[in-house]
Tab-separated table of C-alpha atoms in Angstrom:
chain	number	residue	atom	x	y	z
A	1	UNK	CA	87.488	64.327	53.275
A	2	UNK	CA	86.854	68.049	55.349
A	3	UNK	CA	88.827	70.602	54.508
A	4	UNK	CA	91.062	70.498	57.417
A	5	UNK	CA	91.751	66.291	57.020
A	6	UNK	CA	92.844	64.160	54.244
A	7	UNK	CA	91.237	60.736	53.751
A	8	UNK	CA	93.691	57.822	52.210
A	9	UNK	CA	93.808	57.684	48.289
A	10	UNK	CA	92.813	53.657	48.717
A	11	UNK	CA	89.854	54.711	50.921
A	12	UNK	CA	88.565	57.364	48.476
A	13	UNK	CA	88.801	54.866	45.615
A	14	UNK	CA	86.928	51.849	48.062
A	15	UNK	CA	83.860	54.909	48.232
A	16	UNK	CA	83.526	55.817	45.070
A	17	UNK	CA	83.418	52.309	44.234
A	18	UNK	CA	80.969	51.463	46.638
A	19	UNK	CA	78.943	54.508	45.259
A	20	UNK	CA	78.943	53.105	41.656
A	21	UNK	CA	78.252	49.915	42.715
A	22	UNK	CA	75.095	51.121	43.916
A	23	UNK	CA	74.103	52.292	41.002
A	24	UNK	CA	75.228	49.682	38.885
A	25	UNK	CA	72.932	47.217	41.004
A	26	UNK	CA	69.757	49.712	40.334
A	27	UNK	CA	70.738	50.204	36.432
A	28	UNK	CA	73.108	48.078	35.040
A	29	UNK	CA	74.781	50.849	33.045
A	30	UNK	CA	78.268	51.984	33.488
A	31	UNK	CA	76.936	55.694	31.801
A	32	UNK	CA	74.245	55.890	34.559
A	33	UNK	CA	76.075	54.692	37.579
A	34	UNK	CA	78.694	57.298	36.472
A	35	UNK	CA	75.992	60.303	36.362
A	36	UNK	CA	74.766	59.343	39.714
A	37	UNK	CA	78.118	59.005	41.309
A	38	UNK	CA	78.817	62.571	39.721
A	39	UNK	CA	75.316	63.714	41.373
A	40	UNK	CA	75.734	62.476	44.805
A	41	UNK	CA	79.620	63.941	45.182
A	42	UNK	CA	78.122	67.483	43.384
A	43	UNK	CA	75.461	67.241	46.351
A	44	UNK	CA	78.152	67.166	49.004
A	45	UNK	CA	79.644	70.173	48.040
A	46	UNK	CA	76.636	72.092	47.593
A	47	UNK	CA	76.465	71.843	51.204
A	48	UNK	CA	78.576	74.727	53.225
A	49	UNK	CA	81.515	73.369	55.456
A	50	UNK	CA	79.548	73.461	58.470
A	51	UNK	CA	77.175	71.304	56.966
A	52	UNK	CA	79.678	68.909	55.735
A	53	UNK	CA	81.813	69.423	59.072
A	54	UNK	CA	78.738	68.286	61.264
A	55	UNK	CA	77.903	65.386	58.991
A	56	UNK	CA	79.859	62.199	60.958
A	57	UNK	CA	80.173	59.778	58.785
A	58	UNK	CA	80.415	61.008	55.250
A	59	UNK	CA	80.151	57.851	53.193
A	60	UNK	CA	77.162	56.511	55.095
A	61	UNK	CA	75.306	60.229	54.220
A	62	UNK	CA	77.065	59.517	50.604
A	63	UNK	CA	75.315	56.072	50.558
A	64	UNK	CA	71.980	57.452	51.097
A	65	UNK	CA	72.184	60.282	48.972
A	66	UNK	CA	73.297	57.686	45.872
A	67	UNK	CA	70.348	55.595	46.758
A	68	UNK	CA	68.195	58.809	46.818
A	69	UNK	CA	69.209	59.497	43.299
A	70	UNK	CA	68.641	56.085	41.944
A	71	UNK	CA	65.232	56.283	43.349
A	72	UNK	CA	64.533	59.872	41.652
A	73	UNK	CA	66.043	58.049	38.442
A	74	UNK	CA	63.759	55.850	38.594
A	75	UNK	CA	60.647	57.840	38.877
A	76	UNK	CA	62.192	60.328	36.628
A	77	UNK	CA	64.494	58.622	33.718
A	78	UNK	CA	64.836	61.976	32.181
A	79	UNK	CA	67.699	63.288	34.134
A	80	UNK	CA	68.404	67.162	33.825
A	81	UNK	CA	70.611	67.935	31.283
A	82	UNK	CA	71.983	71.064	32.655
A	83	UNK	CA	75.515	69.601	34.344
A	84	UNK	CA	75.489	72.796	36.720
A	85	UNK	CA	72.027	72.154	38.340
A	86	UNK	CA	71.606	70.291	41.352
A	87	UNK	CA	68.314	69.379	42.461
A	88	UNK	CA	66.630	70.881	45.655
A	89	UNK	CA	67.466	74.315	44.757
A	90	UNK	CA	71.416	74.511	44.902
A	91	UNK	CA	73.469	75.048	42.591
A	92	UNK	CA	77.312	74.074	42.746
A	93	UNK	CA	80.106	74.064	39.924
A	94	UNK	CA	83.624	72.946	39.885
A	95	UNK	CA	86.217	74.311	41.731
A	96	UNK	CA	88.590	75.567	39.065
A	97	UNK	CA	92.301	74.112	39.783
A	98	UNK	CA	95.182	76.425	38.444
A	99	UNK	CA	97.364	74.152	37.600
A	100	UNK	CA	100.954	74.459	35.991
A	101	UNK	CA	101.207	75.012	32.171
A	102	UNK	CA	102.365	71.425	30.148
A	103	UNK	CA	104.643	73.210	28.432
A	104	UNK	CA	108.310	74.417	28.869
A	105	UNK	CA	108.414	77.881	27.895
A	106	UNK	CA	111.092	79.977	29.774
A	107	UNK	CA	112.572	76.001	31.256
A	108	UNK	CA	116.304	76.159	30.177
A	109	UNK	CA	118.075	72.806	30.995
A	110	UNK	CA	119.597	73.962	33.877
A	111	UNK	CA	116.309	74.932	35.478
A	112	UNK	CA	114.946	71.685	34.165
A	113	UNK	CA	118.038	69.616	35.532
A	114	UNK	CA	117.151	71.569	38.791
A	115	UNK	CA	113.534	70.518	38.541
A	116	UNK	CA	114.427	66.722	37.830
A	117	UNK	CA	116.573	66.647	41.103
A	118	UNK	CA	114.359	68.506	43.591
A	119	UNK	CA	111.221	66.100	41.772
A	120	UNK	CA	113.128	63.068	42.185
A	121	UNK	CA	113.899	63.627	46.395
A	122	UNK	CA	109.920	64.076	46.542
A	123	UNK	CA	108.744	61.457	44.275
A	124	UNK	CA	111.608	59.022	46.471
A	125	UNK	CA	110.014	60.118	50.179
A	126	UNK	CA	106.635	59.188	48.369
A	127	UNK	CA	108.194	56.160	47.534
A	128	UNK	CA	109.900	55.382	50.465
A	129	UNK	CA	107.218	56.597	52.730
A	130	UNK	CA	109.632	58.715	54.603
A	131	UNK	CA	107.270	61.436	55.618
A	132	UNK	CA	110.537	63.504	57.482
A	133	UNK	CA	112.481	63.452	53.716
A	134	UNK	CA	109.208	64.487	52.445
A	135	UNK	CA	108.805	67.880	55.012
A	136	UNK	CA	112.942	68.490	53.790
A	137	UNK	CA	112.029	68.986	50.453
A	138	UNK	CA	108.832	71.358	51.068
A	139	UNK	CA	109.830	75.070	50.965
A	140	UNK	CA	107.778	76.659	54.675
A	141	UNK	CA	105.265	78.261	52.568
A	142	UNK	CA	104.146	75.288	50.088
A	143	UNK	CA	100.568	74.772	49.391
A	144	UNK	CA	99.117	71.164	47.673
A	145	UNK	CA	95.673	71.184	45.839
A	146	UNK	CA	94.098	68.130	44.514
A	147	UNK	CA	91.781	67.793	41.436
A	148	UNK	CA	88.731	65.681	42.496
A	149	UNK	CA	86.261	67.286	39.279
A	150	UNK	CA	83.481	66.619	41.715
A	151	UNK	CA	83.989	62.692	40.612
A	152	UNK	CA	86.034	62.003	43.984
A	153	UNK	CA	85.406	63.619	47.594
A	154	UNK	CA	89.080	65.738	48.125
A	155	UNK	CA	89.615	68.852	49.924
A	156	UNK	CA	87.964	71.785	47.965
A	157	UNK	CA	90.507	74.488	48.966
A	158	UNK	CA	94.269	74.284	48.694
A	159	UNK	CA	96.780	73.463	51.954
A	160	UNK	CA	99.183	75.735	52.529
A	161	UNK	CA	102.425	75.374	54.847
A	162	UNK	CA	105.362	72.862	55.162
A	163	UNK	CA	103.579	70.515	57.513
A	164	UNK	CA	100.100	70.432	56.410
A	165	UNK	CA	101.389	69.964	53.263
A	166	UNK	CA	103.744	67.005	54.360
A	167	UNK	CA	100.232	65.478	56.061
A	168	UNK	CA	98.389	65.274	53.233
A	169	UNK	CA	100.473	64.006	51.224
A	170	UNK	CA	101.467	61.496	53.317
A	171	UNK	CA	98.055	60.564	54.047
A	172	UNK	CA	96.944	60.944	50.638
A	173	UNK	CA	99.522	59.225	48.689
A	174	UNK	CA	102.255	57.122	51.108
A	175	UNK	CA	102.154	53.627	51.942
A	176	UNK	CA	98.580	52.795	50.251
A	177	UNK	CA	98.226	49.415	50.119
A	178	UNK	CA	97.826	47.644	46.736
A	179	UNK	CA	98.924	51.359	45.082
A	180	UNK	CA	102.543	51.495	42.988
A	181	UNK	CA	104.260	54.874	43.222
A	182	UNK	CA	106.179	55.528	39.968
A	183	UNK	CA	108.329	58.472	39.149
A	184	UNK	CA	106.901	59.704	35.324
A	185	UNK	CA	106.450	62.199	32.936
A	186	UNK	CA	103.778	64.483	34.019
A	187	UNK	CA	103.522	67.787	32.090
A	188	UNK	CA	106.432	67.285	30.771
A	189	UNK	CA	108.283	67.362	33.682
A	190	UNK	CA	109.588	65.008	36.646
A	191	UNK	CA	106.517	64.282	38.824
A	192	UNK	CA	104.574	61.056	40.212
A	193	UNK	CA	102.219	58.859	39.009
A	194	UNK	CA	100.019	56.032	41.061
A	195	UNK	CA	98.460	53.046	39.311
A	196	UNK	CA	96.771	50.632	41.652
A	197	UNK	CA	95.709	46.940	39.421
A	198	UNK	CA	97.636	48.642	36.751
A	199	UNK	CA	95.532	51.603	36.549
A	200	UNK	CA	96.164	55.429	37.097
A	201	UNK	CA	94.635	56.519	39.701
A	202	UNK	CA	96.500	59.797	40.618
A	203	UNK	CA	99.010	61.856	38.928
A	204	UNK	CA	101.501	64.519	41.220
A	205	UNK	CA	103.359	67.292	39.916
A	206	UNK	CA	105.075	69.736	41.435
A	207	UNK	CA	106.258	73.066	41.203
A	208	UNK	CA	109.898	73.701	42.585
A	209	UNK	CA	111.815	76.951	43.628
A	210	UNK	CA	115.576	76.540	43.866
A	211	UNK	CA	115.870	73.478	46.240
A	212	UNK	CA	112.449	73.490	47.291
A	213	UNK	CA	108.752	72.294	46.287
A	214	UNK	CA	106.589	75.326	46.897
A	215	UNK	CA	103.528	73.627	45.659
A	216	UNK	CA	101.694	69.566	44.737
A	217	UNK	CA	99.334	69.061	42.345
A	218	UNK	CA	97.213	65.865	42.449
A	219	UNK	CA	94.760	65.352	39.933
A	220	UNK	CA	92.476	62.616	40.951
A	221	UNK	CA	89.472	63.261	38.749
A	222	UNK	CA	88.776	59.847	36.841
A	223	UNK	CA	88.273	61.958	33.236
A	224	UNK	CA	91.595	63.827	33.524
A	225	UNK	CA	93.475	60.318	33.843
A	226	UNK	CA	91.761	58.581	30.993
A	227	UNK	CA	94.827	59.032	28.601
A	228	UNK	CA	97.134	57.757	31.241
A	229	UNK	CA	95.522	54.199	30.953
């Protein structure tokens, strides 16, 4: 995904499969095709947007980069243990998210009845795939940020306004075939949750002022959703 598009959630699952089935064909271990997966995607953003902008097809340089890795596994079993170095010089670390508190502190029910309604008419237009009942609810200034952990390729800054918002998340998260949008307890509170062959493979909360959602949360990394299976 650049930072000005938004791939399908189905397609960025398909890659990172395809990436760890790489690796699983070189090693045979789940642990190992896991580290290389998290190599190649903390490669991709060492790189500058310019460098990822000019790169055409992303999962064919994602391919080759895996591959690389295997290959320097393989001459080199002894991987470095220091999470935050990337070899070749760079040196990347995760984008922290600031996402809401899971607690209600200051939430009296009226706020939280408020919350439940406004949640509810997103978490329906996701449903639906109504991507017109989904720009209704936005407030004009809302911003969405997703959660990759470096473990799947998202945008690494947030997207702010109404309509960019509205295409993401309808690109992101509507109509994905073989995915089941289910309104659940996330946080807490009213949000979203996506399980595709019964697992969770992205949970969306939101963040709502008066009528509006000002801003979407998708957490997509594959560690953050391990209690949700």
């Amino acid at each position: 995904m650049t930072e000005a598009s938004a791939e399908s959630l189905a397609e960025m699952l398909d890659e990172r499969q395809h990436l760890l089935e790489i690796a699983l064909c070189m090693f045979g271990s789940d642990t190992t095709a896991d580290h290389v997966v998290q190599e190649t995607y903390r490669r991709w953003y060492a790189l500058d947007e310019e460098e990822r902008a000019a790169i055409a097809v992303p999962r064919a340089w994602l391919t080759r980069t895996a591959g690389s890795i295997c290959l320097e596994l393989v001459a080199d079993p002894d991987p470095d243990p220091d999470p935050d170095h990337v070899p070749g010089g760079r040196v990347t670390r995760a984008q922290p998210v600031p996402y809401p508190a899971s607690h209600q502190a200051g939430y009296g029910p009226e706020m939280l009845a408020r919350h439940e309604r406004v949640a509810r008419r997103f978490a329906a237009a996701c449903q639906a795939g109504d991507t017109e009942a989904l720009r209704e609810v936005l407030a004009a200034d809302a911003t969405v940020v997703s959660d990759g952990g470096g473990k799947v390729r998202v945008a690494v800054r947030p997207t702010y306004g109404a309509d960019a918002v509205a295409r993401v998340v309808t690109a992101l998260l509507i109509d994905q075939p073989g995915t089941e949008p289910a309104i659940g307890s996330v946080n807490g509170r009213t949000g979203l949750v996506l399980r595709r062959t019964g697992k969770v493979v992205a949970v969306v909360s939101v963040s709502v002022t008066g009528a509006e959602v000002t801003a979407v949360w998708i957490t997509l990394n594959p560690d953050k959703l391990q209690r949700w299976h």
